[in-house]
PDB file of C-alpha atoms in Angstrom:
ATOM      1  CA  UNK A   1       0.000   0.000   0.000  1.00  0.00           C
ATOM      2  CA  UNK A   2       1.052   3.809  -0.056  1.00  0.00           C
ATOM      3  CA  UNK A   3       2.046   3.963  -3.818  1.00  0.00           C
ATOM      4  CA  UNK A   4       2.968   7.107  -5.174  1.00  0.00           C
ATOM      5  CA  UNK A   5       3.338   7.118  -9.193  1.00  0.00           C
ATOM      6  CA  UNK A   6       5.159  10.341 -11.274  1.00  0.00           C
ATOM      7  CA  UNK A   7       5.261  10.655 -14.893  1.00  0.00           C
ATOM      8  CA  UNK A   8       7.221  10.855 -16.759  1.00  0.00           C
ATOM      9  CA  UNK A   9      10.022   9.633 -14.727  1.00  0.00           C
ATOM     10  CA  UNK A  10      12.241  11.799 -17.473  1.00  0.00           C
ATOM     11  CA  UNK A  11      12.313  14.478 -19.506  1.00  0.00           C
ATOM     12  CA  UNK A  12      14.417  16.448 -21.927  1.00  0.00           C
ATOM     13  CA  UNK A  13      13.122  19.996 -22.979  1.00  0.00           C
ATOM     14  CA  UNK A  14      14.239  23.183 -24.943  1.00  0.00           C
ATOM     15  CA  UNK A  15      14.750  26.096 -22.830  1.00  0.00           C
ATOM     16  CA  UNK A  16      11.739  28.338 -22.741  1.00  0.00           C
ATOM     17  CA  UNK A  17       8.981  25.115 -23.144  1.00  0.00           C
ATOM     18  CA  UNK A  18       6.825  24.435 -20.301  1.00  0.00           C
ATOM     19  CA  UNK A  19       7.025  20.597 -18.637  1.00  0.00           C
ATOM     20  CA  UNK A  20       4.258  19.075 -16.664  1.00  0.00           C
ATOM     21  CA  UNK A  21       4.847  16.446 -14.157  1.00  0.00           C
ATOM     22  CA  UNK A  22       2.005  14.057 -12.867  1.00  0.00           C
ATOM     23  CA  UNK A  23       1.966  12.849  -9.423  1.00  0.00           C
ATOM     24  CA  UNK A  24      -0.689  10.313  -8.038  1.00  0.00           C
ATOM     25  CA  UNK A  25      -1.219   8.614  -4.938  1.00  0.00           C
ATOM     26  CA  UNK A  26      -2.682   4.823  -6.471  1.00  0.00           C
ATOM     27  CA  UNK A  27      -3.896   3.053  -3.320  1.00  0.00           C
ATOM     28  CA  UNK A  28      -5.325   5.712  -0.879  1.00  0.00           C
ATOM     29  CA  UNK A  29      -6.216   9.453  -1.105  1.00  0.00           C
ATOM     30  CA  UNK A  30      -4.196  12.088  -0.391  1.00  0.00           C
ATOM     31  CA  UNK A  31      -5.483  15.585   0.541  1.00  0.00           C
ATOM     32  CA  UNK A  32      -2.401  17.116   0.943  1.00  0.00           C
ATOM     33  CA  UNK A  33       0.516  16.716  -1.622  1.00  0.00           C
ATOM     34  CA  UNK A  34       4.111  18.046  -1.638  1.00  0.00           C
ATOM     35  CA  UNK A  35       6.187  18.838  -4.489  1.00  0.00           C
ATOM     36  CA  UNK A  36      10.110  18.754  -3.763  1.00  0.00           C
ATOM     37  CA  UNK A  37      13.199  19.624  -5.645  1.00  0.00           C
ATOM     38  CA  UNK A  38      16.591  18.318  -5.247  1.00  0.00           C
ATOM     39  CA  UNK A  39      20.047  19.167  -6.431  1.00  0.00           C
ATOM     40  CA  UNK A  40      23.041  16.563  -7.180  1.00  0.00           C
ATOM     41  CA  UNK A  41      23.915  15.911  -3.631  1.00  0.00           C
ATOM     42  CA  UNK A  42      21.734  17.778  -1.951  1.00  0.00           C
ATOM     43  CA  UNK A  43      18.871  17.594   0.440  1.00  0.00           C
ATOM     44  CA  UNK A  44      14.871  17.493  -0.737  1.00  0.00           C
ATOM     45  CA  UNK A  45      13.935  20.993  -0.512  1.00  0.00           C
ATOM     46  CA  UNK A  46      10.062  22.064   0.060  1.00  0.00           C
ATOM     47  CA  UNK A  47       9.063  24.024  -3.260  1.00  0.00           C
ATOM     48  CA  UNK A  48       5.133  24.123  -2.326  1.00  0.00           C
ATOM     49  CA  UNK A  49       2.027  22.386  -0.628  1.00  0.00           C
ATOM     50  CA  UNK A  50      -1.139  21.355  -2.497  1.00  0.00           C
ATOM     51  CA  UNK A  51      -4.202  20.676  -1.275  1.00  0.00           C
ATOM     52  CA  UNK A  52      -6.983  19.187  -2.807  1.00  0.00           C
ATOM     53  CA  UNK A  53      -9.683  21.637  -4.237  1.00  0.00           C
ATOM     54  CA  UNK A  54      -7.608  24.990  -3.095  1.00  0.00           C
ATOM     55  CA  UNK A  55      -4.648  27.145  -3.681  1.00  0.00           C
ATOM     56  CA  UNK A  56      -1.150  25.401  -3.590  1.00  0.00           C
ATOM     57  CA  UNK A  57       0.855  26.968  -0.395  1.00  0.00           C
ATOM     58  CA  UNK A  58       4.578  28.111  -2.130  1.00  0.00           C
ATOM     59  CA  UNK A  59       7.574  28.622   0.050  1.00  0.00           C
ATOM     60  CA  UNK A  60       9.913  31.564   0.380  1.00  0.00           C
ATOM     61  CA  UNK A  61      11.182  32.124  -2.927  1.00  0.00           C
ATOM     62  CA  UNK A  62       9.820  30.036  -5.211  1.00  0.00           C
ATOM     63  CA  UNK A  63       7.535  31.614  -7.886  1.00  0.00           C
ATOM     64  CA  UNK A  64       4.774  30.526  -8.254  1.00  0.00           C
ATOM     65  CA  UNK A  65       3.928  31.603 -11.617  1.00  0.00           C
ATOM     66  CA  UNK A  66       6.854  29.631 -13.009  1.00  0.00           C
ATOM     67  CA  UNK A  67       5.880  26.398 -11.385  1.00  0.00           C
ATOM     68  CA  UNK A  68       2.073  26.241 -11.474  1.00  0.00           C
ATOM     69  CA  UNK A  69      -0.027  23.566  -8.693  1.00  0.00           C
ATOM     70  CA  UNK A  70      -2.760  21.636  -9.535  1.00  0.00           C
ATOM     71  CA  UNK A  71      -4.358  19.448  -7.040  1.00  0.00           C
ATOM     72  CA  UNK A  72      -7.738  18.877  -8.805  1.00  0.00           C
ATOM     73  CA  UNK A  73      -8.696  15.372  -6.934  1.00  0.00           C
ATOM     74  CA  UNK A  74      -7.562  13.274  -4.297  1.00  0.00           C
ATOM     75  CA  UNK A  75      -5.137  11.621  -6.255  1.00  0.00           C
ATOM     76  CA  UNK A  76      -3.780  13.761  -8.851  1.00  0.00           C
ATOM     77  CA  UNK A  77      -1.662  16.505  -8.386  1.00  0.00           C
ATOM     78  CA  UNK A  78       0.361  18.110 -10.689  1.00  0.00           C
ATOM     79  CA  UNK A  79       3.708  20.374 -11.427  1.00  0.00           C
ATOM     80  CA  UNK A  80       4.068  22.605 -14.860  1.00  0.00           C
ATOM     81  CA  UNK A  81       7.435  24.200 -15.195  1.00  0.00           C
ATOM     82  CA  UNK A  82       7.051  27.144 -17.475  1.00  0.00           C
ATOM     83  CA  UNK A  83       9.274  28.503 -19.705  1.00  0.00           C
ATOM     84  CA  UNK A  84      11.709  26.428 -18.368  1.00  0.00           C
ATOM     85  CA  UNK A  85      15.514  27.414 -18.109  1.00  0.00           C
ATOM     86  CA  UNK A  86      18.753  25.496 -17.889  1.00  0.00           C
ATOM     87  CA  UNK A  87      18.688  26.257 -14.138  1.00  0.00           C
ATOM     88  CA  UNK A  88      15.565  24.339 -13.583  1.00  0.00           C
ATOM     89  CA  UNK A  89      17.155  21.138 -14.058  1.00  0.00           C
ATOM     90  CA  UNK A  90      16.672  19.048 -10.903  1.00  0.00           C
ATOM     91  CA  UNK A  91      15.196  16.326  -9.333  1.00  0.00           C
ATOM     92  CA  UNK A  92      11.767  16.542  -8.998  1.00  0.00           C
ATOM     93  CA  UNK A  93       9.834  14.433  -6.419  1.00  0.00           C
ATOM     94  CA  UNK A  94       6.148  14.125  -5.081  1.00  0.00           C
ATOM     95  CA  UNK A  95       4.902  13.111  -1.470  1.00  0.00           C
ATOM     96  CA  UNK A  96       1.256  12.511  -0.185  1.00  0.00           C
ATOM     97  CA  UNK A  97      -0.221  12.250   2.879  1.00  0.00           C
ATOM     98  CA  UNK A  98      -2.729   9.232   3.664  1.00  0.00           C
ATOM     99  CA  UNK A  99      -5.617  10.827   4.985  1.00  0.00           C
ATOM    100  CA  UNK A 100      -6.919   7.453   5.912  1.00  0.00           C
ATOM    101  CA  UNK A 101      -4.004   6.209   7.885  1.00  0.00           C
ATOM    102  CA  UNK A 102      -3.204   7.887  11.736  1.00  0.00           C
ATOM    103  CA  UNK A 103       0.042   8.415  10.897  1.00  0.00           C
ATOM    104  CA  UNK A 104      -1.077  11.800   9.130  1.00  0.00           C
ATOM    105  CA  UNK A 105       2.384  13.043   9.275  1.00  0.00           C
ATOM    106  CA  UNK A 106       3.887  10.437   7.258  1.00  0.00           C
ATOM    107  CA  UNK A 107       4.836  11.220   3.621  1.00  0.00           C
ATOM    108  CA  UNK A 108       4.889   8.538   1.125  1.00  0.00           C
ATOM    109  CA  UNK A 109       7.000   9.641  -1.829  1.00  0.00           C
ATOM    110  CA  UNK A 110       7.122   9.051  -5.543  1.00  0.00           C
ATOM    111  CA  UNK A 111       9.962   7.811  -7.433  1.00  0.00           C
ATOM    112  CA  UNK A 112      10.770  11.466  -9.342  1.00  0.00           C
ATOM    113  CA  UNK A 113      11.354  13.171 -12.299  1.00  0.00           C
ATOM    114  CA  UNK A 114      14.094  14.047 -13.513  1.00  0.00           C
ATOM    115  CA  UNK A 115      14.299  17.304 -15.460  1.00  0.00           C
ATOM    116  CA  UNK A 116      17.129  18.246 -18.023  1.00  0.00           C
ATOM    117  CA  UNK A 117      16.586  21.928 -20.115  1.00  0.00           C
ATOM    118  CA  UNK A 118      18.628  21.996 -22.798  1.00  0.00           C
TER     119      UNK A 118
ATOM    120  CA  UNK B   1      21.716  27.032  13.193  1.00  0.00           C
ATOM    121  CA  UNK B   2      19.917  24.897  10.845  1.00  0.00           C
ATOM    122  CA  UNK B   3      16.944  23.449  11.910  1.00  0.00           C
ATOM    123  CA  UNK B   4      18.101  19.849  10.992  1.00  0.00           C
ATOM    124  CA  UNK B   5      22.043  18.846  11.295  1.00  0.00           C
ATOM    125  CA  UNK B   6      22.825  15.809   9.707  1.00  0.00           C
ATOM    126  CA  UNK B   7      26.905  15.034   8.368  1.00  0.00           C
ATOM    127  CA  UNK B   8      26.280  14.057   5.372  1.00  0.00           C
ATOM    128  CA  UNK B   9      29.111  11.495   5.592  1.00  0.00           C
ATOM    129  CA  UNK B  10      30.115   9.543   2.891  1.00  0.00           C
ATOM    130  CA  UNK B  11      30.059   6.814   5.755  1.00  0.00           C
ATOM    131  CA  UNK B  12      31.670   3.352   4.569  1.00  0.00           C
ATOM    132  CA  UNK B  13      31.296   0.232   6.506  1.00  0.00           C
ATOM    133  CA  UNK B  14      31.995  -3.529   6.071  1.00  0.00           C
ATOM    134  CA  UNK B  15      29.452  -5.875   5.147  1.00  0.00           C
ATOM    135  CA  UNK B  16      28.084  -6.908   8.924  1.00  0.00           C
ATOM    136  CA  UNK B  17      28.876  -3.979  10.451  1.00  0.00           C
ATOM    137  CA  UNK B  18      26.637  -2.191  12.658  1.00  0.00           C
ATOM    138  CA  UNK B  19      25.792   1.552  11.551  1.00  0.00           C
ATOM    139  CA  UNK B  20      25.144   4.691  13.557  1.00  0.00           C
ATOM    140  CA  UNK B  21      23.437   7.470  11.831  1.00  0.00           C
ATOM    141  CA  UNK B  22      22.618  10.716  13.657  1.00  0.00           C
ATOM    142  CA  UNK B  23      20.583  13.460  13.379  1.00  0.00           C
ATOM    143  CA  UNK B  24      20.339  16.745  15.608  1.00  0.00           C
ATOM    144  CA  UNK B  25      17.659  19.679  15.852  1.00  0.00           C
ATOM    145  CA  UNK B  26      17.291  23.154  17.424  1.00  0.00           C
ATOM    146  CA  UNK B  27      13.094  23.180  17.463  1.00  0.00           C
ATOM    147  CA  UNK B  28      11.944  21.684  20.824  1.00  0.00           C
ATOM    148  CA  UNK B  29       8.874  21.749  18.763  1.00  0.00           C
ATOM    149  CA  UNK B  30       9.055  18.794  16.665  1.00  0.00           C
ATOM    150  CA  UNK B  31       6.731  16.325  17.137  1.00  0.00           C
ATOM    151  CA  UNK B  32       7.700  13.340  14.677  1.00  0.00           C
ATOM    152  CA  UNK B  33      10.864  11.619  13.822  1.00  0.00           C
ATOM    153  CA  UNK B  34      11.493   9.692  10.781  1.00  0.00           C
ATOM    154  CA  UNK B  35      14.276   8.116   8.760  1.00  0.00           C
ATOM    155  CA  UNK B  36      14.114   7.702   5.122  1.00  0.00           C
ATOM    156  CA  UNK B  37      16.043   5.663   2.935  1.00  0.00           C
ATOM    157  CA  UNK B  38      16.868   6.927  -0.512  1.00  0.00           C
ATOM    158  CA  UNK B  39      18.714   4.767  -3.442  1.00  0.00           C
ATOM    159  CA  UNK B  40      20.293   6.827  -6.100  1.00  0.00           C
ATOM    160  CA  UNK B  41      17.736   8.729  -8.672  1.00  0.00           C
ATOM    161  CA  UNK B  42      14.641   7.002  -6.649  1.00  0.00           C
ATOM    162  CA  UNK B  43      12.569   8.621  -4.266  1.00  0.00           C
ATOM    163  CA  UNK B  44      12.960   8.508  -0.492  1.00  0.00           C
ATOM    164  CA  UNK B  45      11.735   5.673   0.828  1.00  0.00           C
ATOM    165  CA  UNK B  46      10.300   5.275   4.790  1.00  0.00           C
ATOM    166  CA  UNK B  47      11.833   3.750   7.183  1.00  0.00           C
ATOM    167  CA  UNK B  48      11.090   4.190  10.663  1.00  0.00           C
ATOM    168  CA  UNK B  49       8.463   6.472  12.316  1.00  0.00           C
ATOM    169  CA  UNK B  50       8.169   7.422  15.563  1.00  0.00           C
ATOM    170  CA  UNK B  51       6.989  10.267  18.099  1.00  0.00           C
ATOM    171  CA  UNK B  52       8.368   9.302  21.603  1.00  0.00           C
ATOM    172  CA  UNK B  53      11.962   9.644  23.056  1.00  0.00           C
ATOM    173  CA  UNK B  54      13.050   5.817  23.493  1.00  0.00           C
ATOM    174  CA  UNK B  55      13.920   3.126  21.150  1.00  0.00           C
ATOM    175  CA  UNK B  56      11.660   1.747  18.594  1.00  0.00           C
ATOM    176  CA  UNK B  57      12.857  -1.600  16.560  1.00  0.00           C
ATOM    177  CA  UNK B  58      11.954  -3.306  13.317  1.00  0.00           C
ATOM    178  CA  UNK B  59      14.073  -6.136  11.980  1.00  0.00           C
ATOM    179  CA  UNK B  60      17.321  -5.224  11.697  1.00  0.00           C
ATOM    180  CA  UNK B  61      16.824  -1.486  12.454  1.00  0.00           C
ATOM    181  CA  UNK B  62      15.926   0.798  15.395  1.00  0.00           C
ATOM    182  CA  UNK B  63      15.037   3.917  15.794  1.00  0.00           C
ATOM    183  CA  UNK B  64      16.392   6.149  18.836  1.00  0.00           C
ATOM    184  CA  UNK B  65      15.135   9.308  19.862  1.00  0.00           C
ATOM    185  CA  UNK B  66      16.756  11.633  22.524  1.00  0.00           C
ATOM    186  CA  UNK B  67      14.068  14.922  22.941  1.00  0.00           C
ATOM    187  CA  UNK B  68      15.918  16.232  25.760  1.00  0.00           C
ATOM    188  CA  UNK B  69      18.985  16.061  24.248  1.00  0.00           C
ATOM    189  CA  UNK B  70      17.049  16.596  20.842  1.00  0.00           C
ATOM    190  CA  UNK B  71      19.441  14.067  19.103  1.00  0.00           C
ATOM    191  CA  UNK B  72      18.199  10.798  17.257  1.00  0.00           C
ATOM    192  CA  UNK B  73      19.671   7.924  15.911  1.00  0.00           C
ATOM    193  CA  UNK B  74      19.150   5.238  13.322  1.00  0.00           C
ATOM    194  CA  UNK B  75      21.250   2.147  14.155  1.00  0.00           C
ATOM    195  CA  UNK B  76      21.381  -0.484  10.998  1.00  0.00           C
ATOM    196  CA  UNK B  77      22.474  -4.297  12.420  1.00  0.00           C
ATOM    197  CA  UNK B  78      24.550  -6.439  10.476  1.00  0.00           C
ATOM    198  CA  UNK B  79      24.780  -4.102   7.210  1.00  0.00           C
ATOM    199  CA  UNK B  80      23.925  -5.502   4.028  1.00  0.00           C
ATOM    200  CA  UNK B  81      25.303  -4.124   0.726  1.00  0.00           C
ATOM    201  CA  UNK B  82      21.880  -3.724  -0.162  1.00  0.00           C
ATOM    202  CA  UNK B  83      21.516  -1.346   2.647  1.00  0.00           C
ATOM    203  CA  UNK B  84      24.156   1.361   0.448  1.00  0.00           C
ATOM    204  CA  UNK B  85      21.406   4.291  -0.005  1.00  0.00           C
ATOM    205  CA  UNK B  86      21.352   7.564   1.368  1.00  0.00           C
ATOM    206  CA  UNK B  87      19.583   7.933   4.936  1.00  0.00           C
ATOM    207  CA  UNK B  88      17.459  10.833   5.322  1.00  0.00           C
ATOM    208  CA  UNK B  89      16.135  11.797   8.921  1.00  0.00           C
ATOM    209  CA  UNK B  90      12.957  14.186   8.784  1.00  0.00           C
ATOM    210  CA  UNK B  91      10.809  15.867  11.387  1.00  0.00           C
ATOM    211  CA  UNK B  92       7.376  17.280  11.345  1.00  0.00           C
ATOM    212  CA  UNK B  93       5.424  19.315  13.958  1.00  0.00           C
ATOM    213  CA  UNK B  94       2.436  17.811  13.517  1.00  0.00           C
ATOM    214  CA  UNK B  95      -0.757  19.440  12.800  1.00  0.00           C
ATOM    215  CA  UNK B  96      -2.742  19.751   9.546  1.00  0.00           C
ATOM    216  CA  UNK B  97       0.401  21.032   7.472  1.00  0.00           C
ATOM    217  CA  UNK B  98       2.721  18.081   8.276  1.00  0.00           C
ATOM    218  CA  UNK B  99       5.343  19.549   6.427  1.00  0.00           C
ATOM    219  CA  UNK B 100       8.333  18.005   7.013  1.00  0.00           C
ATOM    220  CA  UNK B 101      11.998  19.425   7.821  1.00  0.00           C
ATOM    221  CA  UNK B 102      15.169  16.775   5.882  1.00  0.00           C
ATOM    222  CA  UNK B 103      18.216  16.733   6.591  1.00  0.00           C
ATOM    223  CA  UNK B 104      20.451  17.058   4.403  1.00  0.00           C
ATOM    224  CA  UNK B 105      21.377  12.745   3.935  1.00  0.00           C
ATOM    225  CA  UNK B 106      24.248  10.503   5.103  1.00  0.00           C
ATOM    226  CA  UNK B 107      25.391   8.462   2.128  1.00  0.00           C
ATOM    227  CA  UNK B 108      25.910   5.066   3.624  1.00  0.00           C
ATOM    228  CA  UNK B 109      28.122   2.914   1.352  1.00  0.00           C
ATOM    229  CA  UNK B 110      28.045  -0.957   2.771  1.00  0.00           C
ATOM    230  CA  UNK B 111      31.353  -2.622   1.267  1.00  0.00           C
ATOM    231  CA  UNK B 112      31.055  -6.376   0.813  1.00  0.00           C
TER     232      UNK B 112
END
């Protein structure tokens, strides 16, 4: 149980194209998903919360007009990199919460995306 | 001070080797303690959970968590080369965000 899926798993884009990344939660809902970014050898950093049927949360300095949150059902949330840049390369990776389970705070991740602008 | 200390190692240990990992943290607020496990270009993986100072087991690894000290531990028994990843610890306050602080990852390289 607690599958998280992403696709695609990889992707290679020209600079200034937009990328959308799906992330679903297969075997339980999830009203809260969290989209993360990591660097070669570097820790998951937070980009921004989603939840389900409302505004995605962003943290401190990430725009949110470049990387647009959808959350639109219980299992389906999604990332769009616009206009992507060179610099946006990174690991992307997905969490979701289990609403059903007690251990609320427990984030089950998906396997990531990995981004490469040319 | 960072919220989350963690060396990030590399750590290398002989096959059958017990491992220590460590994690410390400033907030006296954190709630929940976990350790995730993360192979190379895959997506963390959990580990261990828990929310209580004390020890908490499961198979071959336990789970030690220190509030007073605010220090905790992931101790790996007889080390497989399977068990090469790198070992995130994270900590949430709880709450309806559960956002959760990393740290940064020990890279744990198990040498058979």
């Amino acid at each position: 149980g607690a599958v998280v899926s992403q696709h695609p798993s990889w992707v290679i884009c020209k600079s200034g194209t937009s990328v959308k990344i799906e992330c679903r939660s297969l075997d339980f809902q999830a009203t809260t998903m969290f989209w993360y970014r990591q660097f070669p050898k570097q820790s998951l950093m937070l980009m921004a919360t989603s939840n389900e049927g409302s505004k995605a949360t962003y943290e401190q300095g990430v725009e949110k007009d470049k990387f647009l949150i959808n959350h639109a059902s219980l299992t389906l949330s999604t990332l769009t990199v616009t206009s992507a840049h060179p610099e946006d390369s990174s690991f992307y990776i997905c969490s979701a919460r289990d609403i059903g389970l007690s251990l609320r705070e427990t984030q089950y991740f998906g396997p990531g995306t990995r981004l490469l602008v040319l | 001070q960072k919220e989350v200390e963690q060396d990030p190692g590399p750590l290398s240990v002989p096959e059958g080797a017990i491992v220590s990992l460590n994690c410390t943290y400033s907030n006296s607020a954190f709630q929940y303690f976990m350790w995730y496990r993360q192979y190379s270009r895959k997506g963390p993986e959990l580990l261990m959970y828990t929310y209580s100072s004390g020890n908490k087991e499961d198979g071959r690894f336990t789970a030690q968590v220190d509030k007073s000290s605010k220090y905790i531990s992931l101790f790996i028994r007889d080390s497989q080369p399977s068990d090469s990843a790198t070992y995130l610890c994270a900590m949430g306050y709880g709450g309806s965000q559960g956002n959760l602080i990393f740290g940064k990852g020990t890279k744990l390289s198990v040498k058979p």
